[in-house]
Coordinates of C-alpha atoms and ligand atoms in Angstrom, one line a residue:
M66 CA -10.3 -89.6 -79.4
T67 CA -13.5 -87.5 -80.1
V68 CA -14.4 -85.0 -77.5
M69 CA -17.3 -83.2 -77.5
T70 CA -18.5 -79.9 -76.5
G71 CA -21.6 -77.8 -76.5
A72 CA -23.0 -74.8 -76.2
V73 CA -26.7 -73.7 -74.8
A74 CA -29.4 -71.1 -75.6
S75 CA -33.0 -70.4 -74.4
H76 CA -35.6 -68.0 -74.9
V77 CA -39.0 -67.5 -72.7
G78 CA -40.5 -66.6 -76.3
N79 CA -42.6 -63.6 -77.9
V80 CA -46.0 -65.1 -76.1
R81 CA -45.1 -67.1 -73.0
D82 CA -44.9 -65.7 -69.3
V83 CA -42.6 -68.1 -68.2
N84 CA -40.3 -70.3 -69.7
Q85 CA -40.8 -73.9 -68.5
D86 CA -37.8 -74.9 -70.5
R87 CA -34.4 -76.7 -68.6
A88 CA -31.2 -77.8 -70.5
M89 CA -28.0 -78.4 -69.8
H90 CA -24.3 -79.7 -71.3
G91 CA -21.7 -81.3 -70.3
P92 CA -18.5 -83.2 -71.8
T93 CA -20.7 -86.2 -72.3
L94 CA -24.3 -85.0 -72.2
G95 CA -26.7 -82.9 -73.5
A96 CA -30.4 -82.8 -72.8
V97 CA -33.1 -80.7 -73.3
A98 CA -37.2 -80.2 -71.3
D99 CA -39.9 -79.1 -72.4
G100 CA -42.1 -78.5 -69.0
M101 CA -45.5 -79.0 -69.0
G102 CA -48.6 -78.1 -66.7
G103 CA -49.6 -76.0 -64.6
H104 CA -47.2 -73.1 -64.1
A105 CA -45.3 -74.3 -61.1
G106 CA -45.7 -78.2 -62.6
G107 CA -44.1 -77.6 -66.4
E108 CA -41.1 -76.0 -64.9
K109 CA -40.8 -78.6 -62.0
A110 CA -41.2 -81.4 -63.9
A111 CA -38.6 -80.4 -66.7
A112 CA -36.1 -79.5 -63.9
M113 CA -37.2 -82.6 -62.6
A114 CA -35.3 -84.6 -65.5
I115 CA -32.4 -82.4 -66.1
A116 CA -31.2 -82.9 -62.5
E117 CA -31.7 -86.4 -62.9
L118 CA -29.9 -86.3 -66.2
N119 CA -27.0 -84.9 -64.3
G120 CA -26.5 -87.9 -61.4
I121 CA -24.9 -88.7 -64.9
R122 CA -21.1 -88.8 -64.8
G123 CA -18.6 -89.7 -67.5
A124 CA -19.1 -92.4 -70.3
V125 CA -22.8 -92.7 -71.1
S126 CA -24.1 -96.1 -72.7
E127 CA -27.7 -96.3 -74.1
R128 CA -28.4 -98.6 -71.0
R129 CA -27.6 -96.0 -68.6
L130 CA -29.2 -93.1 -70.6
V131 CA -32.0 -94.9 -71.1
D132 CA -32.1 -96.0 -67.3
V133 CA -32.2 -92.5 -65.8
V134 CA -35.1 -90.8 -68.0
E135 CA -37.3 -94.0 -66.8
A136 CA -35.9 -93.0 -63.0
A137 CA -36.8 -89.6 -64.4
N138 CA -40.0 -90.3 -65.3
R139 CA -41.1 -92.5 -62.2
R140 CA -39.8 -89.4 -60.0
I141 CA -41.8 -86.8 -61.9
Y142 CA -44.8 -89.2 -61.7
E143 CA -44.4 -89.3 -57.9
A144 CA -44.3 -85.8 -56.9
A145 CA -47.2 -85.3 -59.1
T146 CA -49.8 -86.8 -56.6
D147 CA -49.3 -83.5 -54.9
P148 CA -52.6 -82.0 -55.9
K149 CA -50.2 -78.4 -56.5
L150 CA -48.2 -80.5 -59.1
R151 CA -51.2 -82.7 -60.5
G152 CA -50.9 -83.3 -64.3
M153 CA -47.6 -81.9 -64.9
G154 CA -45.4 -83.8 -67.1
T155 CA -42.2 -83.1 -69.3
T156 CA -40.9 -84.1 -72.9
I157 CA -36.7 -85.0 -73.0
V158 CA -34.5 -85.3 -75.7
A159 CA -31.0 -86.3 -74.4
A160 CA -27.7 -86.7 -76.3
G161 CA -25.0 -89.3 -74.4
F162 CA -21.5 -89.4 -75.4
D163 CA -18.9 -92.6 -74.3
P164 CA -15.5 -91.4 -76.1
S165 CA -14.0 -94.6 -75.7
S166 CA -16.2 -96.1 -78.6
G167 CA -17.2 -92.9 -80.3
V168 CA -21.0 -93.6 -79.4
V169 CA -23.5 -91.0 -79.0
T170 CA -27.1 -92.0 -77.8
L171 CA -29.8 -89.9 -78.7
V172 CA -32.9 -90.4 -76.7
N173 CA -36.7 -89.2 -76.7
V174 CA -40.1 -89.0 -75.0
G175 CA -42.4 -86.5 -76.6
D176 CA -41.7 -83.6 -78.9
S177 CA -38.4 -82.0 -78.4
R178 CA -36.1 -82.6 -81.5
G179 CA -32.7 -84.3 -81.6
Y180 CA -30.8 -83.3 -85.5
L181 CA -27.6 -84.8 -86.5
L182 CA -25.7 -82.2 -89.1
R183 CA -23.2 -84.1 -90.6
G184 CA -21.4 -82.6 -93.7
D185 CA -24.3 -81.0 -95.6
D186 CA -26.9 -83.2 -94.7
M187 CA -29.3 -82.4 -91.4
T188 CA -31.2 -85.5 -90.5
Q189 CA -34.4 -85.4 -87.9
V190 CA -33.1 -88.6 -85.5
T191 CA -35.8 -88.4 -83.6
V192 CA -39.5 -88.7 -83.9
D193 CA -42.0 -87.1 -82.4
H194 CA -44.3 -87.9 -79.9
S195 CA -47.4 -86.0 -80.6
L196 CA -50.1 -85.4 -82.8
V197 CA -49.7 -84.0 -85.3
E198 CA -46.8 -86.5 -86.4
D199 CA -49.5 -89.6 -86.3
L200 CA -51.6 -87.0 -88.8
V201 CA -48.7 -86.2 -90.6
R202 CA -47.5 -89.8 -90.7
D203 CA -51.2 -90.9 -91.6
G204 CA -51.0 -88.5 -94.7
R205 CA -54.1 -86.5 -93.1
I206 CA -51.3 -82.9 -93.2
S207 CA -48.3 -82.0 -94.6
A208 CA -45.1 -81.8 -92.1
E209 CA -45.7 -77.6 -93.2
E210 CA -49.3 -77.4 -91.9
A211 CA -47.9 -79.4 -89.2
R212 CA -45.7 -76.5 -87.9
S213 CA -49.3 -73.9 -87.4
H214 CA -52.1 -77.2 -86.5
P215 CA -54.1 -75.7 -83.2
Q216 CA -53.2 -79.0 -82.3
R217 CA -49.4 -79.3 -82.2
N218 CA -48.5 -78.8 -78.3
I219 CA -50.2 -82.1 -77.7
V220 CA -47.7 -84.9 -77.0
T221 CA -49.2 -88.6 -77.1
R222 CA -45.5 -89.3 -74.9
A223 CA -44.2 -87.7 -71.9
L224 CA -42.3 -87.7 -68.8
G225 CA -44.1 -88.0 -65.5
I226 CA -48.1 -89.0 -66.7
G227 CA -47.7 -92.9 -66.3
P228 CA -45.7 -95.0 -63.7
D229 CA -43.6 -96.2 -66.6
V230 CA -42.5 -94.4 -69.9
N231 CA -41.4 -95.8 -73.9
V232 CA -38.2 -94.3 -74.2
D233 CA -36.9 -94.2 -78.0
A234 CA -33.2 -94.6 -78.6
F235 CA -30.9 -94.0 -81.2
A236 CA -26.8 -95.1 -81.4
I237 CA -24.5 -92.8 -83.5
R238 CA -21.3 -93.9 -84.4
V239 CA -19.8 -89.9 -84.6
E240 CA -17.2 -88.5 -86.8
P241 CA -15.6 -85.1 -86.1
G242 CA -16.6 -82.6 -87.5
D243 CA -20.5 -84.1 -86.7
R244 CA -23.0 -81.7 -85.0
L245 CA -26.5 -82.5 -82.7
V246 CA -28.8 -80.1 -82.5
L247 CA -30.8 -80.5 -79.3
A248 CA -34.2 -78.3 -79.4
S249 CA -37.7 -78.0 -77.9
D250 CA -40.7 -77.5 -80.3
G251 CA -40.1 -73.7 -79.9
L252 CA -37.7 -74.0 -82.6
S253 CA -39.6 -76.9 -84.9
N254 CA -43.3 -75.0 -84.7
E255 CA -41.3 -71.5 -85.9
V256 CA -38.6 -72.5 -88.1
D257 CA -38.7 -74.9 -91.1
D258 CA -36.4 -77.6 -92.0
E259 CA -34.2 -75.7 -94.5
A260 CA -34.0 -72.8 -92.5
L261 CA -32.9 -74.7 -89.5
T262 CA -30.5 -76.5 -91.8
R263 CA -28.6 -73.3 -93.2
L264 CA -28.6 -72.0 -89.7
V265 CA -26.7 -75.1 -88.0
Q266 CA -24.4 -74.9 -90.9
Q267 CA -23.5 -71.4 -91.2
H268 CA -22.5 -70.8 -87.8
A269 CA -19.4 -73.2 -86.7
D270 CA -18.8 -71.7 -83.2
A271 CA -21.6 -74.5 -81.2
Q272 CA -22.9 -70.8 -79.2
E273 CA -23.1 -68.6 -82.4
A274 CA -25.3 -71.5 -84.2
A275 CA -27.5 -71.7 -80.8
D276 CA -28.0 -67.9 -80.2
V277 CA -29.0 -67.8 -83.9
L278 CA -31.3 -70.5 -84.5
V279 CA -33.4 -68.9 -81.4
A280 CA -33.0 -66.2 -82.3
A281 CA -34.7 -67.1 -85.8
A282 CA -37.4 -68.8 -83.6
L283 CA -38.3 -65.7 -82.1
D284 CA -38.2 -63.7 -85.9
G285 CA -40.5 -66.7 -86.3
G286 CA -43.3 -65.9 -84.0
G287 CA -41.6 -67.4 -80.6
R288 CA -44.9 -68.7 -79.3
D289 CA -43.9 -70.9 -77.6
N290 CA -40.3 -70.8 -75.5
V291 CA -37.3 -72.1 -77.0
T292 CA -34.5 -74.1 -76.1
V293 CA -31.4 -75.1 -78.1
V294 CA -28.2 -77.1 -77.3
V295 CA -26.0 -77.5 -79.7
L296 CA -23.1 -80.1 -79.3
D297 CA -20.0 -80.1 -81.8
F298 CA -18.1 -83.6 -81.9
D299 CA -13.8 -82.9 -83.1
G300 CA -10.8 -84.7 -82.8
E301 CA -9.9 -88.5 -83.9
P302 CA -12.4 -90.7 -84.8
S303 CA -12.6 -93.0 -81.6
E304 CA -11.6 -97.1 -82.0
D305 CA -14.2 -99.7 -82.9
G306 CA -17.9 -98.4 -81.6
A307 CA -21.3 -100.2 -82.8
D308 CA -22.9 -99.2 -85.8
E309 CA -24.9 -97.1 -86.4
R310 CA -28.7 -98.1 -84.9
A311 CA -32.1 -97.7 -83.2
V312 CA -33.7 -99.5 -80.7
G313 CA -36.9 -98.7 -79.2
A314 CA -37.7 -99.8 -75.4
E315 CA -40.7 -100.8 -76.3
D316 CA -39.0 -103.1 -78.5
S317 CA -38.2 -105.6 -76.0
P318 CA -37.0 -106.1 -72.9
D319 CA -33.1 -106.5 -74.5
A320 CA -34.1 -103.4 -76.8
H321 CA -30.6 -102.0 -75.1
D322 CA -28.8 -104.9 -76.4
P323 CA -26.6 -103.8 -79.0
L324 CA -27.2 -106.9 -80.6
A325 CA -31.2 -107.3 -80.2
G326 CA -34.2 -105.0 -81.6
V327 CA -31.9 -103.7 -84.4
S328 CA -34.1 -101.1 -86.8
K329 CA -33.3 -98.5 -88.7
P330 CA -34.1 -94.6 -87.8
R331 CA -36.6 -93.2 -89.9
R332 CA -34.8 -89.5 -91.3
R333 CA -35.7 -86.8 -93.1
R334 CA -32.9 -85.3 -95.1
F335 CA -33.7 -81.5 -95.6
P336 CA -31.6 -80.9 -99.2
L337 CA -29.7 -78.3 -98.9
R338 CA -30.9 -75.7 -101.7
S339 CA -29.4 -72.3 -103.1
L340 CA -29.8 -69.6 -100.6
L341 CA -32.3 -66.3 -101.4
L342 CA -30.7 -63.5 -101.2
A343 CA -33.7 -61.6 -99.2
T344 CA -34.1 -64.9 -97.3
V345 CA -30.2 -63.9 -96.0
V346 CA -30.7 -60.3 -95.7
V347 CA -33.9 -60.6 -93.9
F348 CA -32.3 -63.0 -91.2
V349 CA -28.5 -60.3 -90.9
I350 CA -30.8 -57.3 -89.8
G351 CA -32.7 -59.9 -87.6
V352 CA -29.5 -61.3 -85.8
V353 CA -28.0 -57.6 -85.9
G354 CA -31.4 -56.2 -84.0
F355 CA -31.3 -58.9 -81.3
G356 CA -27.8 -58.4 -81.1
T357 CA -26.4 -59.0 -77.4
S358 CA -29.6 -59.2 -75.9
W359 CA -29.3 -62.9 -76.5
Y360 CA -26.7 -63.0 -74.6
A361 CA -28.7 -63.1 -71.5
D362 CA -30.5 -65.6 -71.7
R363 CA -27.4 -68.0 -72.0
G364 CA -25.8 -70.2 -70.0
F365 CA -25.2 -70.6 -66.2
F366 CA -22.1 -71.8 -65.1
A367 CA -20.5 -72.6 -61.5
E368 CA -16.2 -72.0 -61.0
P369 CA -14.2 -71.4 -58.2
K370 CA -13.5 -67.4 -58.0
N371 CA -10.8 -66.7 -55.4
D372 CA -11.4 -69.7 -52.5
V373 CA -14.7 -70.3 -53.2
V374 CA -17.6 -71.5 -55.5
A375 CA -19.2 -68.7 -58.1
I376 CA -22.1 -69.0 -60.4
Y377 CA -21.0 -67.0 -63.6
R378 CA -23.9 -66.1 -66.5
G379 CA -22.4 -66.5 -70.0
R380 CA -19.9 -69.0 -71.3
P381 CA -17.1 -70.8 -69.7
G382 CA -14.2 -69.4 -71.2
G383 CA -16.5 -66.2 -72.3
F384 CA -17.5 -65.8 -76.1
L385 CA -15.7 -63.4 -78.9
W386 CA -16.2 -59.5 -76.5
F387 CA -18.2 -61.4 -73.9
R388 CA -17.2 -62.1 -70.9
P389 CA -18.8 -64.5 -68.0
E390 CA -20.6 -62.6 -65.9
L391 CA -20.7 -63.1 -61.9
V392 CA -23.6 -63.7 -60.6
E393 CA -23.5 -64.5 -57.3
E394 CA -20.5 -66.0 -54.8
H395 CA -20.7 -68.8 -52.3
P396 CA -18.6 -68.1 -49.8
E397 CA -19.9 -71.4 -47.6
L398 CA -18.6 -73.2 -49.7
R399 CA -15.0 -73.2 -50.4
V400 CA -13.3 -75.0 -53.3
E401 CA -10.6 -76.5 -51.1
D402 CA -13.3 -77.9 -49.0
L403 CA -14.8 -80.0 -51.8
D404 CA -14.8 -83.7 -51.9
G405 CA -13.0 -84.7 -54.9
A406 CA -16.0 -86.2 -56.9
S407 CA -17.5 -82.3 -55.9
L408 CA -14.5 -81.3 -57.7
Q409 CA -14.5 -83.4 -60.8
R410 CA -18.5 -82.1 -61.4
L411 CA -16.9 -78.6 -60.5
E412 CA -14.2 -78.9 -63.1
Q413 CA -16.4 -80.5 -66.3
R414 CA -18.4 -76.9 -65.4
P415 CA -22.1 -78.2 -66.8
V416 CA -23.9 -75.5 -67.9
W417 CA -27.1 -74.6 -66.9
S418 CA -30.3 -73.0 -68.5
T419 CA -31.5 -71.4 -65.6
V420 CA -29.7 -69.9 -62.6
D421 CA -31.8 -71.7 -59.9
D422 CA -30.6 -75.0 -62.2
A423 CA -27.0 -73.6 -61.5
R424 CA -27.8 -73.0 -57.9
D425 CA -29.2 -76.7 -57.1
F426 CA -25.7 -77.8 -58.5
V427 CA -23.8 -75.7 -56.5
E428 CA -25.7 -76.3 -53.1
N429 CA -25.2 -80.0 -54.0
L430 CA -21.3 -80.2 -53.9
E431 CA -20.7 -82.1 -51.0
S432 CA -18.0 -79.8 -48.6
T433 CA -16.3 -82.4 -46.5
S434 CA -16.2 -79.7 -43.9
S435 CA -20.1 -79.6 -44.2
G436 CA -22.0 -80.1 -40.6
S437 CA -18.8 -79.2 -38.5
Ligands
LIG218 MG1 -42.4 -76.1 -76.2

């Protein structure tokens, strides 16, 4: 059986005041949402999308993942009728894994991206729904020009903008050693494909890879919030499973059926070229310079501490010399009082990009003694 493990890193960037990106990962799910519109609205929309995805348990099929993203769209759209939140929306890129078939489904709306690293090949699996992507496709600007285009932040699809949304879905039969990278546009606008490929390949540890990608985006300017989820697949190959395929949900009502509406994802191949020593030196200086400050931006997770639920900053089980740091205890939530489903959710140790999302998670754990 193939197993998926992950890591998250997120940073507000060098220019903005608020981080409107949200992200999470668990045993069968990883997701990045990049909120937009208003100060409160963007954060709210992104957090709502991630919360909706957190409702998924266990093996994730394509149908389930698309359904949940569509449900998130409706919820955000309805919440945006509040005048204070009008115009809020969010991108989403999510990966849902079915360990028994070994198939991972990538879905996206907007310009947050999903990449697949397999061996030496890094491919962008998702296709951006953005103005500059349309311009690149029409041959009016180059990919390089797109990264610094003044309208690079304009998306042509987002969650929360209309009552319905088209969700693109890409199914990949994973092989042990595969790595998926999910990222907000704060990464792709600051780090070119070649550097991105090199950094993802150079760091075997998922947390290290997520951290150096965020650091590279800050080094490249950090003009936007930047968020990265790295998902690694290891273990034995799973039995059976569909061939790689891509299905746009707009293709047909049967688009989620593996036998219908099959089309190849458009992919960009990044050749791995020889390294320039100077570039490496610059990166090494950058990496050492940022040092431990990234650690503060790593995820948050909940875990039993003595008899109660507690929230920690860091990575479950620790990372290198970093141990998870206690943020707060929730004495009102005793582990022995949790119902079975909540215990299972806690044991899965989902990791959140913000402490607020971890708190929402903890607040939603059901105590059998609640109300007594
Ligand atoms: Mg962004």
